């Protein structure tokens, strides 16, 4: 049998989450096909074909697949599922939207947010906000798996897989696309950024958050993150939240500025390779996970650090 993965994309570009999902899928030890479902997404299929280790790319192109609504996407995956014993999707908004529907239609359990493939039927996944790792073994005929993308490196380029066309499903009318209100930014995407500067409640206002955090992020070409307290207070937008109920990130460098290090925040960033904490309280829990700590007033040291980096 074989493994089918769902590509993450916006019809124009293949998202790096696909290459990370591919790494997880290849660990199952079977041939891997990539499903690119969208509208006018040929360029995405061609990009997916270049990922090393892909056996073939299935391109389903049609109006019903525009905007990646879960209902037609799940119908498509289920129509292909007979040829696969594992369906692996990235743990992104799209993946988390469609995978439960696929699992329900196939009458199997979903194996959520895997961080390690132990064997083709056994996986590790974090539970209790990352405080425990659960090992899950599945005896289902078809395994429907979502992948915590921060836990896997991206598969390399270097493949040359054939692109095959498969029919797009007809729209059952169960849902319709109303609109998307997306924030546009020149900064790297938070979920895949190599460097993240994150701010907490200590920033005190949206203006100070921008004034202190943004210039440091600019110097480091970093994405900006935030604690939930900063988001709830309106200092930073929702999609910047890092943590249990925000994004899970694993950058090379994570700089936590004025963040105490509550377990719900750590659940989203403790796998960063290098963690730097700036906090005026030397007993703040963030220092327990930090590789480098600076006990000082952020309003003094962050502008000084930004200035030093600029020179
Ligand atoms: P605080 O805990 O108030 O910490 C502020 C820190 O700034 C303090 O350590 C203080 O010493 C320091 N400080 C103050 N002034 C300065 C200064 N001038 N210079 C330097 N340091 C200074 N939180 C998340 O972040 N992400 C989540 O996804 C998330 N999910 C949650 C889910 C649930 C179910 C629950 C119950 C909570 C969740 N939380 C989450 C909230 C979490 O518990 C904390 O409340 C939150 O992370 C605290 O944010 P903070 O560190 O910015 O604020």
PDB file of N, CA and C in Angstrom, residues 252-254 270 272-277 286-293:
ATOM      1  N   UNK A 252      14.888  28.610  14.932  1.00  0.00           N
ATOM      2  CA  UNK A 252      16.276  28.482  15.396  1.00  0.00           C
ATOM      3  C   UNK A 252      16.497  29.381  16.612  1.00  0.00           C
ATOM      4  N   UNK A 253      15.844  30.544  16.615  1.00  0.00           N
ATOM      5  CA  UNK A 253      16.031  31.511  17.710  1.00  0.00           C
ATOM      6  C   UNK A 253      14.676  32.108  18.110  1.00  0.00           C
ATOM      7  N   UNK A 254      14.359  32.039  19.415  1.00  0.00           N
ATOM      8  CA  UNK A 254      13.114  32.621  19.935  1.00  0.00           C
ATOM      9  C   UNK A 254      13.481  33.600  21.038  1.00  0.00           C
ATOM     10  N   UNK A 270       8.757  25.831  23.371  1.00  0.00           N
ATOM     11  CA  UNK A 270       9.905  25.277  24.090  1.00  0.00           C
ATOM     12  C   UNK A 270      10.804  24.415  23.197  1.00  0.00           C
ATOM     13  N   UNK A 272      12.043  25.507  20.441  1.00  0.00           N
ATOM     14  CA  UNK A 272      12.962  26.392  19.697  1.00  0.00           C
ATOM     15  C   UNK A 272      14.402  25.969  20.003  1.00  0.00           C
ATOM     16  N   UNK A 273      15.288  26.100  18.994  1.00  0.00           N
ATOM     17  CA  UNK A 273      16.664  25.615  19.215  1.00  0.00           C
ATOM     18  C   UNK A 273      17.380  26.460  20.271  1.00  0.00           C
ATOM     19  N   UNK A 274      17.265  27.782  20.141  1.00  0.00           N
ATOM     20  CA  UNK A 274      17.886  28.671  21.137  1.00  0.00           C
ATOM     21  C   UNK A 274      16.803  29.631  21.648  1.00  0.00           C
ATOM     22  N   UNK A 275      16.671  29.689  22.966  1.00  0.00           N
ATOM     23  CA  UNK A 275      15.669  30.585  23.567  1.00  0.00           C
ATOM     24  C   UNK A 275      16.391  31.661  24.362  1.00  0.00           C
ATOM     25  N   UNK A 276      16.035  32.904  24.067  1.00  0.00           N
ATOM     26  CA  UNK A 276      16.587  34.041  24.810  1.00  0.00           C
ATOM     27  C   UNK A 276      15.425  34.686  25.558  1.00  0.00           C
ATOM     28  N   UNK A 277      15.602  34.911  26.855  1.00  0.00           N
ATOM     29  CA  UNK A 277      14.526  35.543  27.634  1.00  0.00           C
ATOM     30  C   UNK A 277      15.009  36.871  28.196  1.00  0.00           C
ATOM     31  N   UNK A 286      10.229  31.545  32.657  1.00  0.00           N
ATOM     32  CA  UNK A 286      10.799  31.497  31.296  1.00  0.00           C
ATOM     33  C   UNK A 286      12.300  31.185  31.356  1.00  0.00           C
ATOM     34  N   UNK A 287      12.957  31.607  32.458  1.00  0.00           N
ATOM     35  CA  UNK A 287      14.408  31.377  32.556  1.00  0.00           C
ATOM     36  C   UNK A 287      14.738  29.886  32.719  1.00  0.00           C
ATOM     37  N   UNK A 288      13.737  29.094  33.109  1.00  0.00           N
ATOM     38  CA  UNK A 288      13.999  27.646  33.244  1.00  0.00           C
ATOM     39  C   UNK A 288      14.163  26.965  31.884  1.00  0.00           C
ATOM     40  N   UNK A 289      13.599  27.553  30.830  1.00  0.00           N
ATOM     41  CA  UNK A 289      13.770  26.944  29.498  1.00  0.00           C
ATOM     42  C   UNK A 289      14.736  27.757  28.634  1.00  0.00           C
ATOM     43  N   UNK A 290      15.163  28.927  29.129  1.00  0.00           N
ATOM     44  CA  UNK A 290      15.989  29.815  28.298  1.00  0.00           C
ATOM     45  C   UNK A 290      17.440  29.333  28.228  1.00  0.00           C
ATOM     46  N   UNK A 291      18.038  29.459  27.049  1.00  0.00           N
ATOM     47  CA  UNK A 291      19.476  29.184  26.901  1.00  0.00           C
ATOM     48  C   UNK A 291      20.273  30.402  27.329  1.00  0.00           C
ATOM     49  N   UNK A 292      19.722  31.588  27.059  1.00  0.00           N
ATOM     50  CA  UNK A 292      20.358  32.835  27.467  1.00  0.00           C
ATOM     51  C   UNK A 292      19.305  33.701  28.140  1.00  0.00           C
ATOM     52  N   UNK A 293      19.629  34.263  29.285  1.00  0.00           N
ATOM     53  CA  UNK A 293      18.665  35.104  29.986  1.00  0.00           C
ATOM     54  C   UNK A 293      19.258  36.455  30.313  1.00  0.00           C
TER      55      UNK A 293
END
